[in-house]
């Protein structure tokens, strides 16, 4: 008995010393992330992401003919992102009509993903990305960008790199990674970052709230570290789809079997 | 100067495939002297080049391809055909009937909006819009059968080495199958059961396209289904 009580007291002491986040994470710890690709059979590419309690589906269509045609460009393709929150994604219920916030985030996503694509290869066409928030828990724009990047890769659209995105911010005076809904709302500041790991490029950088210059720099660095972790998860998600097929031999022999045969066979 | 993966490893966009000078094959690009993948696929290192066999992909039209398309619009002297390319294809009257265009000619008697055609890509115009032709054997309007869609990058696998896969399916199911290079497959069988069998098999091929020894496995699969039915 006495041993047990001793243990308990020592534990409590250490926890008091250290500042702990609302959900018990370390300051530089991401929420648990789960990504799945190819969830919508009717779409050219799709992905589903769970980032903490965020649940988001992304579908990609195209490159396809643009309608209305007057919006198409003769020298390049266009990326259109639609961000939409389901009415039941937040409490209280949200109007399903697209709001100014949805439009803004759609534009921000477009700008974040565009540098990773070879849009100039698809003149007069459009790539449509539809993102639906099923459940929101803070940092939906970052999670949406992650899902959209996986969905675009799943659609087989050529990309220079996957886009990873993650937020960092300040809560109760501490710089922390990947803010949840509570930290997002009660915290002092929030910095969403989208990042192309291969080229070390930042494609989205927004900031909300007040921080010192040092804190901001620390935030951006922390967010980039988070992006790199997410990048690995995204890669895994894309490969997972082709992982195990029952009854398949290990892919050892006959790569020439895979080679494209030029002529189509008909009867 | 080194390969970063082994042949037939799965790679994703942005993966570094090769450091140093080498020729870039399909679905790869060069950046800062190194070669990267730009699609999800299986990497293939040969003597002098590195390429990626795409597992997913949109269809990029080539002259000579057989495609299955749907007429979406009628214009002056030409039809607009959707062949699931980034830009719609065009079929002119000259490539559809052996007549020259006259204003009195009623185009809907040949093809109307909603009709499905089996066509061949014969050319590209100055804006790289594909030009189709339906003059030829086995080409033209489709009257019966149904269409299924698969990822265009898996069409070569469905045909197999010198047509081994598709010939086997044709023998076993006795359906008429027309494979469009754009990922649309026209299936026409004697009865519903045979057609459903083809659909099942094609779905299996699409799902397992990246594995080896597929033709044998599909043959086995067909046999078990047929035995179950009898």
mmCIF file of N, CA, C and O in Angstrom, chain A residues 63-158:
data_model
loop_
_atom_site.group_PDB
_atom_site.id
_atom_site.type_symbol
_atom_site.label_atom_id
_atom_site.label_comp_id
_atom_site.label_asym_id
_atom_site.label_seq_id
_atom_site.Cartn_x
_atom_site.Cartn_y
_atom_site.Cartn_z
ATOM 1 N N UNK A 63 -7.099 16.461 -64.811
ATOM 2 C CA UNK A 63 -7.429 17.686 -65.539
ATOM 3 C C UNK A 63 -8.523 17.441 -66.569
ATOM 4 O O UNK A 63 -8.486 16.450 -67.268
ATOM 5 N N UNK A 64 -9.487 18.335 -66.594
ATOM 6 C CA UNK A 64 -10.621 18.168 -67.487
ATOM 7 C C UNK A 64 -10.979 19.516 -68.109
ATOM 8 O O UNK A 64 -10.480 20.558 -67.675
ATOM 9 N N UNK A 65 -11.847 19.424 -69.099
ATOM 10 C CA UNK A 65 -12.326 20.615 -69.801
ATOM 11 C C UNK A 65 -12.952 21.583 -68.801
ATOM 12 O O UNK A 65 -13.682 21.167 -67.911
ATOM 13 N N UNK A 66 -12.653 22.852 -68.956
ATOM 14 C CA UNK A 66 -13.178 23.820 -67.984
ATOM 15 C C UNK A 66 -14.514 24.387 -68.433
ATOM 16 O O UNK A 66 -14.686 24.760 -69.582
ATOM 17 N N UNK A 67 -15.447 24.391 -67.518
ATOM 18 C CA UNK A 67 -16.729 25.032 -67.770
ATOM 19 C C UNK A 67 -17.019 25.977 -66.635
ATOM 20 O O UNK A 67 -16.919 25.580 -65.497
ATOM 21 N N UNK A 68 -17.421 27.213 -66.853
ATOM 22 C CA UNK A 68 -17.566 27.872 -68.137
ATOM 23 C C UNK A 68 -16.213 28.135 -68.806
ATOM 24 O O UNK A 68 -15.244 28.452 -68.120
ATOM 25 N N UNK A 69 -16.212 28.038 -70.130
ATOM 26 C CA UNK A 69 -14.950 28.062 -70.870
ATOM 27 C C UNK A 69 -14.195 29.376 -70.743
ATOM 28 O O UNK A 69 -12.979 29.399 -70.875
ATOM 29 N N UNK A 70 -14.937 30.461 -70.482
ATOM 30 C CA UNK A 70 -14.245 31.760 -70.474
ATOM 31 C C UNK A 70 -13.275 31.885 -69.305
ATOM 32 O O UNK A 70 -12.402 32.734 -69.291
ATOM 33 N N UNK A 71 -13.398 31.033 -68.286
ATOM 34 C CA UNK A 71 -12.463 31.094 -67.165
ATOM 35 C C UNK A 71 -11.159 30.348 -67.455
ATOM 36 O O UNK A 71 -10.211 30.442 -66.685
ATOM 37 N N UNK A 72 -11.133 29.563 -68.530
ATOM 38 C CA UNK A 72 -9.913 28.809 -68.812
ATOM 39 C C UNK A 72 -8.844 29.737 -69.379
ATOM 40 O O UNK A 72 -9.141 30.796 -69.913
ATOM 41 N N UNK A 73 -7.585 29.298 -69.262
ATOM 42 C CA UNK A 73 -6.473 30.121 -69.747
ATOM 43 C C UNK A 73 -5.768 29.387 -70.876
ATOM 44 O O UNK A 73 -5.540 28.177 -70.776
ATOM 45 N N UNK A 74 -5.405 30.110 -71.943
ATOM 46 C CA UNK A 74 -4.822 29.426 -73.095
ATOM 47 C C UNK A 74 -3.407 28.905 -72.854
ATOM 48 O O UNK A 74 -2.958 28.013 -73.556
ATOM 49 N N UNK A 75 -2.713 29.424 -71.874
ATOM 50 C CA UNK A 75 -1.311 29.031 -71.694
ATOM 51 C C UNK A 75 -1.082 28.087 -70.528
ATOM 52 O O UNK A 75 -0.017 27.503 -70.395
ATOM 53 N N UNK A 76 -2.071 27.932 -69.681
ATOM 54 C CA UNK A 76 -1.848 27.115 -68.481
ATOM 55 C C UNK A 76 -3.150 26.496 -67.986
ATOM 56 O O UNK A 76 -4.237 26.958 -68.322
ATOM 57 N N UNK A 77 -3.036 25.467 -67.208
ATOM 58 C CA UNK A 77 -4.196 24.900 -66.534
ATOM 59 C C UNK A 77 -4.499 25.694 -65.277
ATOM 60 O O UNK A 77 -3.731 26.564 -64.877
ATOM 61 N N UNK A 78 -5.623 25.374 -64.666
ATOM 62 C CA UNK A 78 -6.029 26.107 -63.476
ATOM 63 C C UNK A 78 -6.348 25.106 -62.373
ATOM 64 O O UNK A 78 -6.863 24.023 -62.636
ATOM 65 N N UNK A 79 -5.982 25.464 -61.163
ATOM 66 C CA UNK A 79 -6.331 24.642 -60.005
ATOM 67 C C UNK A 79 -7.445 25.349 -59.251
ATOM 68 O O UNK A 79 -7.346 26.539 -58.965
ATOM 69 N N UNK A 80 -8.529 24.606 -59.012
ATOM 70 C CA UNK A 80 -9.634 25.178 -58.240
ATOM 71 C C UNK A 80 -9.838 24.343 -57.001
ATOM 72 O O UNK A 80 -10.038 23.142 -57.086
ATOM 73 N N UNK A 81 -9.787 24.975 -55.844
ATOM 74 C CA UNK A 81 -10.040 24.251 -54.601
ATOM 75 C C UNK A 81 -11.329 24.750 -53.978
ATOM 76 O O UNK A 81 -11.553 25.962 -53.888
ATOM 77 N N UNK A 82 -12.144 23.829 -53.570
ATOM 78 C CA UNK A 82 -13.369 24.207 -52.872
ATOM 79 C C UNK A 82 -13.307 23.627 -51.469
ATOM 80 O O UNK A 82 -13.211 22.415 -51.283
ATOM 81 N N UNK A 83 -13.312 24.514 -50.507
ATOM 82 C CA UNK A 83 -13.296 24.098 -49.106
ATOM 83 C C UNK A 83 -14.709 24.260 -48.594
ATOM 84 O O UNK A 83 -15.323 25.294 -48.798
ATOM 85 N N UNK A 84 -15.217 23.219 -47.973
ATOM 86 C CA UNK A 84 -16.582 23.335 -47.458
ATOM 87 C C UNK A 84 -16.731 22.579 -46.152
ATOM 88 O O UNK A 84 -16.270 21.451 -46.015
ATOM 89 N N UNK A 85 -17.388 23.217 -45.192
ATOM 90 C CA UNK A 85 -17.638 22.563 -43.911
ATOM 91 C C UNK A 85 -19.061 22.035 -43.890
ATOM 92 O O UNK A 85 -20.001 22.759 -44.229
ATOM 93 N N UNK A 86 -19.202 20.788 -43.514
ATOM 94 C CA UNK A 86 -20.538 20.206 -43.399
ATOM 95 C C UNK A 86 -21.295 20.906 -42.267
ATOM 96 O O UNK A 86 -20.674 21.341 -41.296
ATOM 97 N N UNK A 87 -22.608 21.002 -42.383
ATOM 98 C CA UNK A 87 -23.381 21.692 -41.339
ATOM 99 C C UNK A 87 -23.173 21.077 -39.959
ATOM 100 O O UNK A 87 -23.192 21.770 -38.949
ATOM 101 N N UNK A 88 -22.941 19.757 -39.925
ATOM 102 C CA UNK A 88 -22.800 19.058 -38.647
ATOM 103 C C UNK A 88 -21.355 18.959 -38.189
ATOM 104 O O UNK A 88 -21.054 18.269 -37.219
ATOM 105 N N UNK A 89 -20.440 19.649 -38.885
ATOM 106 C CA UNK A 89 -19.022 19.501 -38.540
ATOM 107 C C UNK A 89 -18.658 20.261 -37.273
ATOM 108 O O UNK A 89 -17.650 19.968 -36.643
ATOM 109 N N UNK A 90 -19.461 21.239 -36.916
ATOM 110 C CA UNK A 90 -19.174 22.038 -35.723
ATOM 111 C C UNK A 90 -20.443 22.206 -34.895
ATOM 112 O O UNK A 90 -21.545 22.002 -35.386
ATOM 113 N N UNK A 91 -20.234 22.570 -33.646
ATOM 114 C CA UNK A 91 -21.356 22.836 -32.755
ATOM 115 C C UNK A 91 -21.279 24.292 -32.329
ATOM 116 O O UNK A 91 -20.250 24.706 -31.825
ATOM 117 N N UNK A 92 -22.289 25.142 -32.512
ATOM 118 C CA UNK A 92 -23.603 24.841 -33.087
ATOM 119 C C UNK A 92 -23.546 24.656 -34.603
ATOM 120 O O UNK A 92 -22.553 25.017 -35.221
ATOM 121 N N UNK A 93 -24.645 24.129 -35.141
ATOM 122 C CA UNK A 93 -24.754 23.851 -36.565
ATOM 123 C C UNK A 93 -24.355 25.065 -37.394
ATOM 124 O O UNK A 93 -24.599 26.202 -37.025
ATOM 125 N N UNK A 94 -23.760 24.745 -38.539
ATOM 126 C CA UNK A 94 -23.256 25.801 -39.404
ATOM 127 C C UNK A 94 -24.088 25.812 -40.677
ATOM 128 O O UNK A 94 -24.497 24.756 -41.157
ATOM 129 N N UNK A 95 -24.335 26.984 -41.225
ATOM 130 C CA UNK A 95 -25.099 27.042 -42.474
ATOM 131 C C UNK A 95 -24.304 26.374 -43.587
ATOM 132 O O UNK A 95 -23.110 26.591 -43.715
ATOM 133 N N UNK A 96 -24.985 25.553 -44.401
ATOM 134 C CA UNK A 96 -24.242 24.858 -45.451
ATOM 135 C C UNK A 96 -23.835 25.756 -46.620
ATOM 136 O O UNK A 96 -23.058 25.342 -47.464
ATOM 137 N N UNK A 97 -24.367 26.960 -46.663
ATOM 138 C CA UNK A 97 -24.007 27.851 -47.769
ATOM 139 C C UNK A 97 -22.539 28.228 -47.685
ATOM 140 O O UNK A 97 -22.017 28.424 -46.592
ATOM 141 N N UNK A 98 -21.839 28.313 -48.829
ATOM 142 C CA UNK A 98 -20.426 28.696 -48.772
ATOM 143 C C UNK A 98 -20.264 30.112 -48.217
ATOM 144 O O UNK A 98 -20.924 31.046 -48.667
ATOM 145 N N UNK A 99 -19.408 30.256 -47.231
ATOM 146 C CA UNK A 99 -19.238 31.557 -46.578
ATOM 147 C C UNK A 99 -17.984 32.247 -47.110
ATOM 148 O O UNK A 99 -17.224 31.680 -47.890
ATOM 149 N N UNK A 100 -17.753 33.448 -46.656
ATOM 150 C CA UNK A 100 -16.548 34.177 -47.044
ATOM 151 C C UNK A 100 -15.311 33.445 -46.556
ATOM 152 O O UNK A 100 -14.286 33.413 -47.214
ATOM 153 N N UNK A 101 -15.427 32.840 -45.384
ATOM 154 C CA UNK A 101 -14.304 32.095 -44.823
ATOM 155 C C UNK A 101 -13.965 30.899 -45.716
ATOM 156 O O UNK A 101 -12.787 30.634 -45.994
ATOM 157 N N UNK A 102 -15.005 30.183 -46.184
ATOM 158 C CA UNK A 102 -14.778 29.022 -47.053
ATOM 159 C C UNK A 102 -14.059 29.450 -48.319
ATOM 160 O O UNK A 102 -13.114 28.791 -48.775
ATOM 161 N N UNK A 103 -14.527 30.547 -48.911
ATOM 162 C CA UNK A 103 -13.908 31.044 -50.142
ATOM 163 C C UNK A 103 -12.447 31.381 -49.926
ATOM 164 O O UNK A 103 -11.579 31.032 -50.721
ATOM 165 N N UNK A 104 -12.202 32.063 -48.822
ATOM 166 C CA UNK A 104 -10.840 32.476 -48.499
ATOM 167 C C UNK A 104 -9.925 31.263 -48.340
ATOM 168 O O UNK A 104 -8.825 31.220 -48.898
ATOM 169 N N UNK A 105 -10.399 30.278 -47.599
ATOM 170 C CA UNK A 105 -9.560 29.098 -47.367
ATOM 171 C C UNK A 105 -9.358 28.330 -48.669
ATOM 172 O O UNK A 105 -8.269 27.812 -48.932
ATOM 173 N N UNK A 106 -10.396 28.298 -49.513
ATOM 174 C CA UNK A 106 -10.244 27.669 -50.827
ATOM 175 C C UNK A 106 -9.131 28.320 -51.624
ATOM 176 O O UNK A 106 -8.290 27.648 -52.224
ATOM 177 N N UNK A 107 -9.116 29.649 -51.603
ATOM 178 C CA UNK A 107 -8.077 30.383 -52.333
ATOM 179 C C UNK A 107 -6.696 30.123 -51.738
ATOM 180 O O UNK A 107 -5.726 29.885 -52.454
ATOM 181 N N UNK A 108 -6.638 30.130 -50.420
ATOM 182 C CA UNK A 108 -5.370 29.903 -49.729
ATOM 183 C C UNK A 108 -4.813 28.517 -50.053
ATOM 184 O O UNK A 108 -3.621 28.338 -50.286
ATOM 185 N N UNK A 109 -5.719 27.540 -50.116
ATOM 186 C CA UNK A 109 -5.302 26.175 -50.469
ATOM 187 C C UNK A 109 -4.766 26.119 -51.892
ATOM 188 O O UNK A 109 -3.738 25.488 -52.164
ATOM 189 N N UNK A 110 -5.493 26.772 -52.806
ATOM 190 C CA UNK A 110 -5.043 26.811 -54.195
ATOM 191 C C UNK A 110 -3.625 27.347 -54.281
ATOM 192 O O UNK A 110 -2.761 26.763 -54.929
ATOM 193 N N UNK A 111 -3.396 28.465 -53.601
ATOM 194 C CA UNK A 111 -2.070 29.091 -53.650
ATOM 195 C C UNK A 111 -1.008 28.207 -53.010
ATOM 196 O O UNK A 111 0.150 28.240 -53.402
ATOM 197 N N UNK A 112 -1.414 27.431 -52.009
ATOM 198 C CA UNK A 112 -0.437 26.587 -51.315
ATOM 199 C C UNK A 112 -0.056 25.374 -52.153
ATOM 200 O O UNK A 112 1.072 24.901 -52.090
ATOM 201 N N UNK A 113 -1.008 24.851 -52.935
ATOM 202 C CA UNK A 113 -0.754 23.605 -53.668
ATOM 203 C C UNK A 113 -0.189 23.871 -55.061
ATOM 204 O O UNK A 113 0.606 23.092 -55.574
ATOM 205 N N UNK A 114 -0.585 24.983 -55.663
ATOM 206 C CA UNK A 114 -0.208 25.282 -57.047
ATOM 207 C C UNK A 114 1.287 25.133 -57.343
ATOM 208 O O UNK A 114 1.650 24.538 -58.369
ATOM 209 N N UNK A 115 2.192 25.615 -56.488
ATOM 210 C CA UNK A 115 3.625 25.512 -56.815
ATOM 211 C C UNK A 115 4.119 24.074 -56.966
ATOM 212 O O UNK A 115 5.191 23.856 -57.517
ATOM 213 N N UNK A 116 3.352 23.099 -56.483
ATOM 214 C CA UNK A 116 3.793 21.704 -56.574
ATOM 215 C C UNK A 116 3.333 21.037 -57.863
ATOM 216 O O UNK A 116 3.698 19.906 -58.124
ATOM 217 N N UNK A 117 2.534 21.724 -58.662
ATOM 218 C CA UNK A 117 1.966 21.096 -59.862
ATOM 219 C C UNK A 117 2.642 21.602 -61.136
ATOM 220 O O UNK A 117 3.285 22.650 -61.148
ATOM 221 N N UNK A 118 2.486 20.820 -62.207
ATOM 222 C CA UNK A 118 2.953 21.227 -63.542
ATOM 223 C C UNK A 118 1.733 21.691 -64.334
ATOM 224 O O UNK A 118 1.327 21.036 -65.287
ATOM 225 N N UNK A 119 1.151 22.799 -63.923
ATOM 226 C CA UNK A 119 -0.108 23.215 -64.551
ATOM 227 C C UNK A 119 0.077 23.616 -66.002
ATOM 228 O O UNK A 119 -0.849 23.516 -66.805
ATOM 229 N N UNK A 120 1.294 24.062 -66.364
ATOM 230 C CA UNK A 120 1.531 24.510 -67.725
ATOM 231 C C UNK A 120 1.375 23.373 -68.738
ATOM 232 O O UNK A 120 1.284 23.600 -69.934
ATOM 233 N N UNK A 121 1.331 22.124 -68.252
ATOM 234 C CA UNK A 121 1.149 20.989 -69.152
ATOM 235 C C UNK A 121 -0.303 20.817 -69.574
ATOM 236 O O UNK A 121 -0.590 20.008 -70.442
ATOM 237 N N UNK A 122 -1.202 21.508 -68.923
ATOM 238 C CA UNK A 122 -2.628 21.314 -69.212
ATOM 239 C C UNK A 122 -3.315 22.625 -69.580
ATOM 240 O O UNK A 122 -4.167 23.100 -68.838
ATOM 241 N N UNK A 123 -2.939 23.213 -70.736
ATOM 242 C CA UNK A 123 -3.584 24.463 -71.115
ATOM 243 C C UNK A 123 -5.088 24.262 -71.338
ATOM 244 O O UNK A 123 -5.515 23.199 -71.768
ATOM 245 N N UNK A 124 -5.849 25.277 -71.029
ATOM 246 C CA UNK A 124 -7.304 25.325 -71.220
ATOM 247 C C UNK A 124 -8.047 24.285 -70.389
ATOM 248 O O UNK A 124 -9.186 23.968 -70.675
ATOM 249 N N UNK A 125 -7.401 23.734 -69.375
ATOM 250 C CA UNK A 125 -8.086 22.725 -68.554
ATOM 251 C C UNK A 125 -8.118 23.164 -67.095
ATOM 252 O O UNK A 125 -7.518 24.170 -66.716
ATOM 253 N N UNK A 126 -8.796 22.357 -66.299
ATOM 254 C CA UNK A 126 -8.908 22.679 -64.879
ATOM 255 C C UNK A 126 -8.727 21.413 -64.054
ATOM 256 O O UNK A 126 -9.087 20.313 -64.483
ATOM 257 N N UNK A 127 -8.122 21.565 -62.899
ATOM 258 C CA UNK A 127 -8.062 20.488 -61.915
ATOM 259 C C UNK A 127 -8.929 20.946 -60.749
ATOM 260 O O UNK A 127 -8.677 21.986 -60.156
ATOM 261 N N UNK A 128 -9.966 20.166 -60.469
ATOM 262 C CA UNK A 128 -10.885 20.525 -59.392
ATOM 263 C C UNK A 128 -10.566 19.721 -58.142
ATOM 264 O O UNK A 128 -10.450 18.502 -58.201
ATOM 265 N N UNK A 129 -10.443 20.423 -57.026
ATOM 266 C CA UNK A 129 -10.230 19.759 -55.743
ATOM 267 C C UNK A 129 -11.391 20.147 -54.832
ATOM 268 O O UNK A 129 -11.638 21.329 -54.613
ATOM 269 N N UNK A 130 -12.108 19.143 -54.353
ATOM 270 C CA UNK A 130 -13.225 19.396 -53.445
ATOM 271 C C UNK A 130 -12.879 18.842 -52.078
ATOM 272 O O UNK A 130 -12.534 17.675 -51.946
ATOM 273 N N UNK A 131 -12.953 19.707 -51.094
ATOM 274 C CA UNK A 131 -12.603 19.293 -49.741
ATOM 275 C C UNK A 131 -13.815 19.481 -48.846
ATOM 276 O O UNK A 131 -14.400 20.557 -48.799
ATOM 277 N N UNK A 132 -14.205 18.436 -48.177
ATOM 278 C CA UNK A 132 -15.383 18.486 -47.310
ATOM 279 C C UNK A 132 -14.959 18.191 -45.875
ATOM 280 O O UNK A 132 -14.349 17.152 -45.607
ATOM 281 N N UNK A 133 -15.268 19.127 -44.980
ATOM 282 C CA UNK A 133 -14.937 18.928 -43.578
ATOM 283 C C UNK A 133 -16.102 18.197 -42.932
ATOM 284 O O UNK A 133 -17.210 18.741 -42.857
ATOM 285 N N UNK A 134 -15.869 16.986 -42.479
ATOM 286 C CA UNK A 134 -16.932 16.216 -41.842
ATOM 287 C C UNK A 134 -16.979 16.537 -40.354
ATOM 288 O O UNK A 134 -18.039 16.651 -39.763
ATOM 289 N N UNK A 135 -15.813 16.660 -39.769
ATOM 290 C CA UNK A 135 -15.740 17.046 -38.361
ATOM 291 C C UNK A 135 -14.554 17.994 -38.200
ATOM 292 O O UNK A 135 -13.473 17.706 -38.706
ATOM 293 N N UNK A 136 -14.778 19.111 -37.515
ATOM 294 C CA UNK A 136 -13.729 20.118 -37.397
ATOM 295 C C UNK A 136 -13.199 20.165 -35.978
ATOM 296 O O UNK A 136 -13.961 20.072 -35.015
ATOM 297 N N UNK A 137 -11.867 20.280 -35.872
ATOM 298 C CA UNK A 137 -11.258 20.354 -34.546
ATOM 299 C C UNK A 137 -10.015 21.237 -34.574
ATOM 300 O O UNK A 137 -8.981 20.893 -34.032
ATOM 301 N N UNK A 138 -10.122 22.375 -35.265
ATOM 302 C CA UNK A 138 -8.980 23.284 -35.300
ATOM 303 C C UNK A 138 -7.936 22.839 -36.300
ATOM 304 O O UNK A 138 -7.628 21.667 -36.398
ATOM 305 N N UNK A 139 -7.403 23.811 -37.044
ATOM 306 C CA UNK A 139 -6.386 23.487 -38.038
ATOM 307 C C UNK A 139 -6.937 22.732 -39.235
ATOM 308 O O UNK A 139 -6.259 21.899 -39.808
ATOM 309 N N UNK A 140 -8.187 23.062 -39.619
ATOM 310 C CA UNK A 140 -8.774 22.347 -40.759
ATOM 311 C C UNK A 140 -8.097 22.714 -42.063
ATOM 312 O O UNK A 140 -8.012 21.893 -42.963
ATOM 313 N N UNK A 141 -7.626 23.950 -42.193
ATOM 314 C CA UNK A 141 -7.023 24.319 -43.477
ATOM 315 C C UNK A 141 -5.731 23.539 -43.721
ATOM 316 O O UNK A 141 -5.454 23.125 -44.836
ATOM 317 N N UNK A 142 -4.983 23.314 -42.653
ATOM 318 C CA UNK A 142 -3.750 22.531 -42.799
ATOM 319 C C UNK A 142 -4.073 21.080 -43.136
ATOM 320 O O UNK A 142 -3.496 20.505 -44.053
ATOM 321 N N UNK A 143 -5.019 20.515 -42.414
ATOM 322 C CA UNK A 143 -5.408 19.129 -42.670
ATOM 323 C C UNK A 143 -5.969 18.992 -44.086
ATOM 324 O O UNK A 143 -5.709 18.003 -44.766
ATOM 325 N N UNK A 144 -6.716 20.016 -44.528
ATOM 326 C CA UNK A 144 -7.286 19.982 -45.884
ATOM 327 C C UNK A 144 -6.186 19.962 -46.935
ATOM 328 O O UNK A 144 -6.276 19.233 -47.927
ATOM 329 N N UNK A 145 -5.159 20.770 -46.732
ATOM 330 C CA UNK A 145 -4.049 20.814 -47.694
ATOM 331 C C UNK A 145 -3.356 19.449 -47.727
ATOM 332 O O UNK A 145 -3.036 18.932 -48.796
ATOM 333 N N UNK A 146 -3.153 18.845 -46.567
ATOM 334 C CA UNK A 146 -2.538 17.511 -46.524
ATOM 335 C C UNK A 146 -3.362 16.498 -47.303
ATOM 336 O O UNK A 146 -2.824 15.713 -48.088
ATOM 337 N N UNK A 147 -4.672 16.521 -47.066
ATOM 338 C CA UNK A 147 -5.559 15.573 -47.755
ATOM 339 C C UNK A 147 -5.570 15.846 -49.250
ATOM 340 O O UNK A 147 -5.487 14.918 -50.064
ATOM 341 N N UNK A 148 -5.652 17.126 -49.623
ATOM 342 C CA UNK A 148 -5.713 17.490 -51.042
ATOM 343 C C UNK A 148 -4.451 17.047 -51.769
ATOM 344 O O UNK A 148 -4.517 16.524 -52.886
ATOM 345 N N UNK A 149 -3.291 17.205 -51.123
ATOM 346 C CA UNK A 149 -2.028 16.812 -51.769
ATOM 347 C C UNK A 149 -2.000 15.312 -52.033
ATOM 348 O O UNK A 149 -1.608 14.868 -53.118
ATOM 349 N N UNK A 150 -2.446 14.530 -51.057
ATOM 350 C CA UNK A 150 -2.481 13.078 -51.244
ATOM 351 C C UNK A 150 -3.487 12.711 -52.342
ATOM 352 O O UNK A 150 -3.214 11.850 -53.182
ATOM 353 N N UNK A 151 -4.631 13.394 -52.341
ATOM 354 C CA UNK A 151 -5.660 13.100 -53.346
ATOM 355 C C UNK A 151 -5.163 13.414 -54.752
ATOM 356 O O UNK A 151 -5.419 12.658 -55.692
ATOM 357 N N UNK A 152 -4.415 14.513 -54.907
ATOM 358 C CA UNK A 152 -3.899 14.888 -56.230
ATOM 359 C C UNK A 152 -2.875 13.851 -56.694
ATOM 360 O O UNK A 152 -2.869 13.435 -57.847
ATOM 361 N N UNK A 153 -2.023 13.414 -55.789
ATOM 362 C CA UNK A 153 -1.053 12.369 -56.144
ATOM 363 C C UNK A 153 -1.783 11.076 -56.498
ATOM 364 O O UNK A 153 -1.398 10.357 -57.422
ATOM 365 N N UNK A 154 -2.851 10.798 -55.781
ATOM 366 C CA UNK A 154 -3.639 9.582 -56.032
ATOM 367 C C UNK A 154 -4.333 9.648 -57.391
ATOM 368 O O UNK A 154 -4.601 8.615 -58.001
ATOM 369 N N UNK A 155 -4.614 10.879 -57.847
ATOM 370 C CA UNK A 155 -5.246 11.041 -59.159
ATOM 371 C C UNK A 155 -4.245 10.843 -60.295
ATOM 372 O O UNK A 155 -4.626 10.804 -61.461
ATOM 373 N N UNK A 156 -2.967 10.732 -59.952
ATOM 374 C CA UNK A 156 -1.953 10.561 -60.983
ATOM 375 C C UNK A 156 -1.621 11.845 -61.703
ATOM 376 O O UNK A 156 -1.146 11.831 -62.829
ATOM 377 N N UNK A 157 -1.855 12.964 -61.072
ATOM 378 C CA UNK A 157 -1.487 14.249 -61.655
ATOM 379 C C UNK A 157 -0.025 14.520 -61.301
ATOM 380 O O UNK A 157 0.358 14.399 -60.131
ATOM 381 N N UNK A 158 0.815 14.838 -62.299
ATOM 382 C CA UNK A 158 2.241 15.032 -62.008
ATOM 383 C C UNK A 158 2.472 16.132 -60.975
ATOM 384 O O UNK A 158 1.869 17.195 -61.053
#
